[in-house]
Every structure is written in structure tokens, then in C-alpha cells.
Short mmCIF file of C-alpha atoms and ligand atoms in Angstrom, two decimals:
data_model
loop_
_atom_site.label_atom_id
_atom_site.label_comp_id
_atom_site.label_asym_id
_atom_site.label_seq_id
_atom_site.Cartn_x
_atom_site.Cartn_y
_atom_site.Cartn_z
CA MET A 198 0.01 0.00 -0.03
CA LEU A 199 1.40 3.40 -0.93
CA LYS A 200 1.70 5.95 1.82
CA PRO A 201 -1.26 8.39 2.11
CA LEU A 202 -0.50 12.15 2.33
CA SER A 203 -2.04 12.31 5.72
CA GLN A 204 0.40 9.59 6.94
CA TYR A 205 3.34 11.41 5.37
CA LEU A 206 2.47 14.62 7.14
CA THR A 207 2.12 12.85 10.47
CA GLU A 208 5.52 11.07 10.02
CA GLN A 209 7.17 14.47 9.06
CA ALA A 210 5.79 15.89 12.32
CA ALA A 211 4.01 18.76 10.54
CA PRO A 212 2.26 20.93 13.14
CA ASP A 213 -1.32 19.76 13.39
CA ARG A 214 -2.94 22.94 11.99
CA LEU A 215 -0.49 23.06 9.06
CA ARG A 216 -1.29 19.35 8.43
CA GLN A 217 -5.06 20.22 8.43
CA LEU A 218 -4.44 23.13 5.99
CA ILE A 219 -2.30 21.00 3.58
CA LEU A 220 -5.02 18.27 3.51
CA ALA A 221 -7.66 20.91 2.88
CA VAL A 222 -5.57 22.37 0.03
CA ALA A 223 -5.22 18.79 -1.39
CA ASP A 224 -9.05 18.39 -1.22
CA ALA A 225 -9.46 21.71 -3.06
CA CYS A 226 -7.07 20.60 -5.73
CA ARG A 227 -8.91 17.23 -6.04
CA ASP A 228 -12.16 19.28 -6.64
CA ILE A 229 -10.50 21.69 -9.12
CA GLY A 230 -8.86 18.74 -10.94
CA HIS A 231 -12.38 17.29 -11.39
CA ALA A 232 -13.66 20.55 -12.61
CA VAL A 233 -10.84 20.60 -15.19
CA ASN A 234 -11.61 17.00 -16.15
CA THR A 235 -15.30 17.74 -16.92
CA SER A 236 -14.82 21.31 -18.22
CA ALA A 237 -15.60 20.33 -21.92
CA LEU A 238 -18.69 18.35 -20.80
CA ASP A 239 -19.71 21.39 -18.58
CA GLY A 240 -19.10 23.80 -21.38
CA VAL A 241 -16.78 25.94 -19.41
CA GLN A 242 -13.61 26.02 -21.43
CA GLY A 243 -14.19 29.45 -22.81
CA ALA A 244 -12.96 32.91 -22.06
CA LEU A 245 -14.92 35.52 -20.10
CA ASN A 246 -15.37 39.02 -21.35
CA GLN A 247 -13.45 40.36 -18.49
CA GLU A 248 -9.75 40.90 -17.49
CA ASN A 249 -8.01 40.09 -14.20
CA VAL A 250 -5.71 42.41 -12.39
CA GLN A 251 -2.85 41.06 -14.58
CA GLY A 252 -4.61 42.44 -17.76
CA GLU A 253 -5.22 38.91 -18.88
CA VAL A 254 -8.67 37.86 -20.36
CA GLN A 255 -9.87 35.37 -17.79
CA LYS A 256 -10.90 31.85 -18.70
CA GLN A 257 -14.18 30.52 -17.15
CA LEU A 258 -12.03 27.82 -15.33
CA ASP A 259 -9.80 30.59 -13.81
CA VAL A 260 -12.86 31.99 -12.09
CA ILE A 261 -14.54 28.62 -11.32
CA ALA A 262 -11.33 27.41 -9.66
CA ASN A 263 -10.78 30.69 -7.81
CA ASP A 264 -14.44 30.56 -6.58
CA MET A 265 -13.79 26.97 -5.22
CA MET A 266 -10.80 28.31 -3.24
CA LEU A 267 -12.98 31.05 -1.71
CA GLU A 268 -15.38 28.57 -0.05
CA GLU A 269 -14.76 29.43 3.54
CA LYS A 270 -15.87 25.99 4.79
CA ARG A 271 -12.78 24.51 3.18
CA TRP A 272 -10.59 26.51 5.64
CA GLY A 273 -12.39 26.06 8.98
CA GLY A 274 -10.17 23.27 10.33
CA VAL A 275 -11.56 20.23 12.33
CA ASP A 276 -12.48 22.50 15.23
CA GLY A 277 -14.05 25.25 12.95
CA GLN A 278 -11.77 27.79 14.47
CA GLY A 279 -10.20 28.68 11.14
CA LEU A 280 -6.93 27.83 9.56
CA VAL A 281 -6.48 30.76 7.17
CA ALA A 282 -6.62 34.51 7.95
CA ALA A 283 -6.65 35.56 4.37
CA LEU A 284 -6.46 34.28 0.79
CA VAL A 285 -4.39 35.84 -2.01
CA SER A 286 -4.97 34.89 -5.61
CA GLU A 287 -3.74 35.70 -9.16
CA GLU A 288 -7.41 36.26 -9.98
CA MET A 289 -8.14 38.82 -7.31
CA GLU A 290 -6.72 42.25 -6.93
CA GLU A 291 -6.97 42.46 -3.24
CA ILE A 292 -6.38 40.08 -0.37
CA TYR A 293 -9.53 38.18 0.64
CA PRO A 294 -9.90 38.13 4.48
CA LEU A 295 -11.43 35.10 6.16
CA LYS A 296 -12.64 34.83 9.77
CA GLY A 297 -9.15 33.95 11.07
CA GLY A 298 -6.38 31.48 11.26
CA GLU A 299 -2.58 31.29 11.65
CA PHE A 300 -1.80 31.02 7.92
CA LEU A 301 -1.99 32.96 4.71
CA LEU A 302 -2.88 30.95 1.56
CA VAL A 303 -1.45 32.43 -1.64
CA PHE A 304 -2.34 30.68 -4.93
CA ASP A 305 -2.63 30.59 -8.65
CA PRO A 306 -5.88 28.62 -9.12
CA ILE A 307 -5.35 27.51 -12.71
CA ASP A 308 -1.85 27.80 -13.99
CA GLY A 309 -1.36 27.42 -17.81
CA SER A 310 -4.96 28.36 -18.46
CA SER A 311 -4.20 28.98 -22.17
CA ASN A 312 -4.10 25.10 -22.25
CA VAL A 313 -7.56 24.61 -21.01
CA ASP A 314 -9.41 24.48 -24.30
CA VAL A 315 -6.69 22.42 -26.02
CA ASN A 316 -6.71 19.67 -23.34
CA GLY A 317 -3.14 20.63 -22.37
CA VAL A 318 -1.58 20.20 -18.87
CA VAL A 319 -2.74 22.72 -16.28
CA GLY A 320 -2.25 23.04 -12.53
CA THR A 321 -2.85 24.83 -9.32
CA ILE A 322 0.12 26.37 -7.40
CA PHE A 323 -0.04 27.25 -3.66
CA SER A 324 2.18 28.98 -1.05
CA ILE A 325 1.55 28.92 2.70
CA LEU A 326 2.88 31.84 4.90
CA LYS A 327 2.40 32.66 8.54
CA ALA A 328 -0.39 35.11 9.26
CA PRO A 329 -0.09 38.12 11.60
CA VAL A 330 -2.18 38.21 14.74
CA GLY A 331 -5.28 40.28 13.98
CA LYS A 332 -6.22 42.07 10.74
CA VAL A 333 -4.27 41.13 7.73
CA THR A 334 -2.80 43.98 5.60
CA GLU A 335 -1.07 43.63 2.25
CA ALA A 336 2.15 44.36 3.96
CA ASP A 337 1.73 41.23 6.02
CA VAL A 338 1.50 39.16 2.87
CA LEU A 339 4.63 40.68 1.23
CA GLN A 340 7.03 38.19 2.85
CA SER A 341 10.10 36.85 0.99
CA GLY A 342 9.89 33.32 -0.24
CA ARG A 343 12.26 32.20 2.53
CA HIS A 344 9.41 32.67 4.89
CA GLN A 345 7.19 30.07 3.22
CA VAL A 346 6.00 27.37 5.64
CA ALA A 347 4.97 25.06 2.83
CA ALA A 348 4.44 25.12 -1.00
CA GLY A 349 3.44 22.99 -3.87
CA TYR A 350 1.34 22.42 -6.90
CA ALA A 351 -1.25 19.99 -8.20
CA ILE A 352 -0.69 19.03 -11.78
CA TYR A 353 -3.86 18.00 -13.83
CA GLY A 354 -2.29 15.81 -16.48
CA PRO A 355 -2.68 12.12 -17.54
CA GLN A 356 -2.40 11.69 -13.74
CA THR A 357 -3.40 14.23 -11.07
CA THR A 358 -0.40 14.64 -8.80
CA LEU A 359 0.29 16.80 -5.78
CA VAL A 360 3.95 17.88 -5.36
CA LEU A 361 4.73 19.28 -1.91
CA THR A 362 7.40 20.60 0.32
CA ILE A 363 7.14 21.48 4.03
CA GLY A 364 10.87 22.33 4.16
CA LYS A 365 12.00 18.58 4.33
CA GLY A 366 12.49 17.75 0.71
CA VAL A 367 9.96 17.31 -2.15
CA SER A 368 7.42 14.37 -2.36
CA ALA A 369 4.92 13.54 -4.98
CA PHE A 370 1.39 12.06 -4.22
CA SER A 371 -0.84 10.79 -7.05
CA LEU A 372 -4.54 10.87 -6.73
CA ASP A 373 -6.36 7.57 -6.64
CA GLN A 374 -9.53 8.56 -8.55
CA LYS A 375 -11.50 5.77 -7.00
CA SER A 376 -10.76 6.30 -3.34
CA GLY A 377 -10.00 9.97 -3.48
CA ASP A 378 -6.78 9.37 -1.62
CA TRP A 379 -3.42 11.11 -2.46
CA LEU A 380 -0.78 8.25 -2.34
CA MET A 381 3.01 8.87 -2.32
CA THR A 382 4.47 7.85 -5.58
CA VAL A 383 7.83 9.75 -5.33
CA PRO A 384 9.28 9.92 -1.77
CA ALA A 385 11.99 12.41 -2.74
CA MET A 386 12.14 14.38 -5.96
CA THR A 387 15.72 15.48 -6.78
CA ILE A 388 17.00 17.56 -9.70
CA PRO A 389 20.25 16.42 -11.42
CA ALA A 390 22.94 19.08 -11.32
CA THR A 391 23.41 18.82 -15.20
CA THR A 392 21.05 18.73 -18.07
CA ARG A 393 20.87 19.04 -21.88
CA GLU A 394 17.15 20.09 -21.93
CA PHE A 395 15.95 23.68 -21.87
CA ALA A 396 12.44 25.16 -21.63
CA ILE A 397 11.72 28.68 -22.88
CA ASN A 398 9.27 30.43 -25.15
CA MET A 399 11.57 30.89 -28.21
CA SER A 400 9.25 33.41 -29.82
CA ASN A 401 10.52 36.05 -27.41
CA HIS A 402 14.09 35.55 -28.56
CA ARG A 403 14.37 39.16 -29.76
CA HIS A 404 13.17 40.53 -26.52
CA TRP A 405 15.78 38.84 -24.26
CA ALA A 406 18.80 40.54 -22.68
CA ALA A 407 22.12 39.53 -24.27
CA PRO A 408 23.24 37.02 -21.63
CA VAL A 409 20.03 35.02 -22.20
CA ARG A 410 20.40 35.13 -25.94
CA ARG A 411 23.95 34.02 -25.52
CA TYR A 412 23.14 31.02 -23.32
CA ILE A 413 20.19 29.90 -25.54
CA ASP A 414 22.16 30.39 -28.80
CA GLU A 415 24.97 28.19 -27.32
CA CYS A 416 22.44 25.58 -26.48
CA LEU A 417 21.22 25.77 -30.15
CA ALA A 418 24.64 25.45 -31.64
CA GLY A 419 24.70 21.84 -30.61
CA LYS A 420 27.75 19.61 -30.76
CA THR A 421 29.78 21.97 -32.94
CA GLY A 422 29.07 25.01 -30.67
CA PRO A 423 30.86 26.19 -27.52
CA ARG A 424 28.89 23.77 -25.23
CA GLY A 425 29.87 20.82 -27.35
CA ALA A 426 26.54 19.09 -26.84
CA ASP A 427 23.19 18.74 -28.62
CA PHE A 428 20.37 20.22 -26.38
CA ASN A 429 16.63 19.25 -26.52
CA MET A 430 13.82 21.85 -26.05
CA ARG A 431 10.40 21.62 -24.41
CA TRP A 432 7.74 24.23 -23.78
CA LEU A 433 4.35 23.34 -22.29
CA ALA A 434 3.05 27.00 -21.76
CA SER A 435 2.17 25.75 -18.22
CA MET A 436 4.89 26.49 -15.61
CA VAL A 437 3.53 23.49 -13.53
CA GLY A 438 3.95 21.16 -16.46
CA ASP A 439 7.46 22.40 -17.37
CA VAL A 440 8.50 22.53 -13.65
CA HIS A 441 7.19 18.95 -13.08
CA ARG A 442 9.49 17.66 -15.84
CA VAL A 443 12.46 19.54 -14.35
CA LEU A 444 11.76 18.00 -10.96
CA THR A 445 11.33 14.55 -12.51
CA ARG A 446 14.43 14.51 -14.83
CA GLY A 447 16.18 17.82 -14.64
CA GLY A 448 16.35 20.67 -17.09
CA ILE A 449 16.45 24.43 -17.06
CA PHE A 450 13.22 26.46 -17.23
CA MET A 451 13.44 30.12 -18.18
CA TYR A 452 10.88 32.90 -18.41
CA PRO A 453 13.38 35.89 -18.55
CA VAL A 454 12.73 39.53 -18.16
CA ASP A 455 11.35 41.10 -21.40
CA SER A 456 13.70 43.89 -22.44
CA ARG A 457 10.77 45.92 -23.83
CA LYS A 458 9.10 46.29 -20.36
CA GLY A 459 12.05 45.37 -18.06
CA ILE A 460 9.91 43.00 -16.18
CA GLY A 461 9.17 39.28 -16.39
CA LYS A 462 5.84 37.55 -16.98
CA LEU A 463 5.60 35.16 -14.06
CA ARG A 464 4.28 36.39 -10.68
CA LEU A 465 6.47 36.27 -7.59
CA MET A 466 4.01 35.53 -4.80
CA TYR A 467 2.10 32.59 -6.30
CA GLU A 468 4.29 31.27 -9.14
CA ALA A 469 7.97 31.96 -8.72
CA ASN A 470 8.24 31.80 -4.84
CA PRO A 471 6.34 28.44 -4.35
CA ILE A 472 8.08 26.85 -7.28
CA ALA A 473 11.42 28.22 -6.23
CA PHE A 474 10.94 26.61 -2.76
CA LEU A 475 10.35 23.30 -4.38
CA ILE A 476 13.29 23.62 -6.68
CA GLU A 477 15.68 24.42 -3.84
CA GLN A 478 14.36 21.69 -1.75
CA ALA A 479 14.99 19.26 -4.69
CA GLY A 480 18.67 20.43 -4.93
CA GLY A 481 18.16 22.85 -7.89
CA VAL A 482 18.71 26.59 -8.22
CA ALA A 483 16.06 29.23 -8.81
CA THR A 484 16.99 32.85 -9.71
CA ASP A 485 15.66 35.95 -11.25
CA GLY A 486 18.58 35.55 -13.72
CA VAL A 487 21.12 36.56 -11.08
CA ASN A 488 19.69 36.48 -7.51
CA PRO A 489 17.85 33.74 -5.68
CA ILE A 490 14.10 34.25 -6.11
CA LEU A 491 13.55 33.27 -2.47
CA ASP A 492 15.61 36.32 -1.28
CA ILE A 493 13.56 38.90 -3.31
CA ALA A 494 11.77 41.36 -0.90
CA PRO A 495 8.27 41.67 -2.47
CA GLU A 496 6.99 45.17 -3.03
CA ALA A 497 3.51 44.35 -4.57
CA LEU A 498 0.98 41.53 -4.32
CA HIS A 499 1.13 40.79 -8.20
CA GLN A 500 4.75 41.67 -8.76
CA ARG A 501 6.33 40.03 -11.74
CA VAL A 502 9.79 38.51 -11.85
CA GLY A 503 12.27 37.04 -14.28
CA VAL A 504 12.70 33.20 -13.73
CA VAL A 505 15.54 30.88 -14.44
CA LEU A 506 15.44 27.64 -12.54
CA GLY A 507 16.40 23.96 -12.56
CA SER A 508 19.67 22.01 -12.84
CA ARG A 509 22.31 23.81 -10.80
CA GLU A 510 25.15 23.77 -13.41
CA GLU A 511 23.03 25.36 -16.14
CA VAL A 512 21.34 28.04 -13.90
CA GLU A 513 24.74 29.02 -12.47
CA ARG A 514 26.01 29.38 -16.16
CA VAL A 515 23.16 31.84 -16.91
CA THR A 516 24.02 33.76 -13.74
CA ALA A 517 27.75 33.90 -14.80
CA TYR A 518 26.69 35.23 -18.21
CA HIS A 519 24.64 37.95 -16.60
CA LYS A 520 27.60 38.90 -14.36
CA GLU A 521 29.97 39.03 -17.45
CA GLY A 522 27.40 41.38 -19.05
P1 LIG B 282 -1.37 31.47 -15.89
O1 LIG B 282 -2.14 30.63 -16.82
O2 LIG B 282 -1.58 31.23 -14.40
O3 LIG B 282 -1.66 32.96 -16.23
O4 LIG B 282 0.23 31.27 -16.05
C1 LIG B 282 0.64 31.14 -17.29
C2 LIG B 282 2.16 31.28 -17.30
C3 LIG B 282 2.97 29.98 -17.03
O5 LIG B 282 2.16 28.94 -16.52
C4 LIG B 282 3.62 29.63 -18.24
O6 LIG B 282 4.90 29.09 -18.08
C5 LIG B 282 3.63 30.85 -18.98
O7 LIG B 282 2.57 31.67 -18.60
C6 LIG B 282 3.37 30.57 -20.46
O8 LIG B 282 3.64 31.89 -21.15
P2 LIG B 282 3.60 31.97 -22.76
O9 LIG B 282 2.06 31.80 -23.04
O10 LIG B 282 3.99 33.38 -23.09
O11 LIG B 282 4.41 30.93 -23.25
MN1 LIG B 283 -3.49 33.96 -15.72
MN1 LIG B 284 0.26 30.75 -13.60
MN1 LIG B 285 -3.39 31.28 -13.31
#
């Protein structure tokens, strides 16, 4: 019998209320995964005639998943006293206060939503921070990624799998659709230090800074180039999908700063930070191109950041190229 998520959390001596919260997040991901699975049957794969705070046209499933996360009964805890003081979401401009609790839950309800109507992989990303005592202000949420208590994602692909860290490594739990249990399928995910596989949206090549173009062009030069090796490329347009591959077999994932705007695309609080926590816990490196993502002091709830993460050797090479200018 594979080890259930609940047993893993007990064995890792997760504090009881954190254990309850993680199990509640897992339940929410199971429900979101089901909504993704039936989205074509339910006719909810379309786009809405509204934009989110990011300036993105929202998909119906973005809002459906976000609404599922807002159901207060999910976060009451076994004693009904409340586990979460406030929710923060890609899909909501402001923080969403709940009746109380010792944690903040920060999330991207559907990651990779441009994949929804083409049956591509999508996911849910979550980050758990400590809440202040009393009323939660935006400043209370703006904690660096080093302060995360736990983080993870659910990936809705051929399997539905929850990947989690509570600061003691990274484990993967696959959903048993019959029983509804999350069962450990990978006790410890680790990222090899080297790779010959890169993930980047190549159509942005002309908008990258020179060090990024230099790195990718060397990868593309293959055996005859300065790297002396043939590289492979993957791009799933879902951070969760690309990161799951990196955690499973290594690689480098990049969404670099766009030189036109001087900012990245990915969001710090509910994409880069939780994923960077997982990557570091699995022995990889996660930077904004130069500095560790987890050290960034957030200034805004929906702040964007450049992202370069994965196999140590390759990420450190990109950092070196940035430092050489
Ligand atoms: P989201 O669907 O939550 O807005 O995130 C999409 C992100 C990320 O998942 C993915 O890596 C990236 O956008 C893909 O960007 P492109 O469509 O520019 O490739
Ligand atoms: Mn989005
Ligand atoms: Mn996302
Ligand atoms: Mn999203």
C-alpha cells in the first residue's frame, strides 16, 4: 500500500494545523482537478469578457477554480476555528480576508490556463505563509519566499499529482481517482545538477537580454558549438507542467525579463516563490537571472519577476553570463 499524504504529514511531524491546512488544500485541488476534467462536458472551457488584475482575459475555469478556493468552509479546520486568515490569488486584485487563522494561503488557481481548451496540462500552485495576529494587511503578505512554511502544486495531466514541500524535501502524491486518496508515488524528488534540456518560449528571443540570448544560442549550436553538446527543447506553456518535468528528470526552465518592459511575466508571490521553494528543496537553483528568487523582498502583491530555474550547473552558467554582461 502506498503511503497516504495524511500519514506522510504525521511522520514528518507537521504541526497539526499546518497538516489540516495542507489536507484541505489537497481536497481543493482534487475538486479543481475534477472541474478541469469535466470542463468540456460542462461547457466551461471558454474565455470571459473580463480581465483580471494582470490584464489577462480570464478563462471561465480561472474563475470557477478561484471561486472553489474562496469557499470558507474549506478552511475552517476540524475545530471550525479557522486555519487561514486571508487568501491571495492571481485572480483577485486585493487580499481576501477570512474569519481567522494562523496561515495565509497564496495561490494561482489555474496555471497554464491557455491550455484549458486544447486539453493541455494545467495546474494549481499554492504557497503557505504565517499570518499576523489580527487584521491582515497587504504588507503582512509581502514576505520573501524564505518565509514560506509550505508550498506545492497540483498538476492535472494524465495523472493528477500533488507535489509538496514543508521544508523537508519534495514528495509527490498521485490521486487515486476511486478512493480520492493522495498516495505517495515519489518519496523524494531531486534535480540532477546537469542537463541537456531547456524550456523557454523561443518566440520572445528578440526581447531577451544579451546574456540570455548568448546562453540559448549556445544551446542551439549543438555539438559543434561552445557547449559541445546537442540540447533538446520543451515548452508546455504551463509552468507547472514544465517544472514537473524539471523536478522529475532535470532541465532548465526560463521565463526571462522582457527587455521591452524590463519585467518578467511570471508572478513572484504565487508562481515563482512556491516553485522556487520546491526547486531548492529538490537540490536545484532558482534565480531571477542573477539572484535567488526566495531572497527577493516583495513590493507588490502581483509583482512579476524573471525566472531561471532547474539544474544547478545550467542555472549558474546563466548567472555567470549575466555577471559578465
Ligand atoms: P497563468 O495561466 O496562471 O496565467 O500562467 C501562465 C504562465 C505559466 O504557466 C507559463 O509558463 C507561461 O505563462 C506561458 O507563457 P507563454 O504563453 O508566453 O508561453
Ligand atoms: Mn493567468
Ligand atoms: Mn500561472
Ligand atoms: Mn493562473
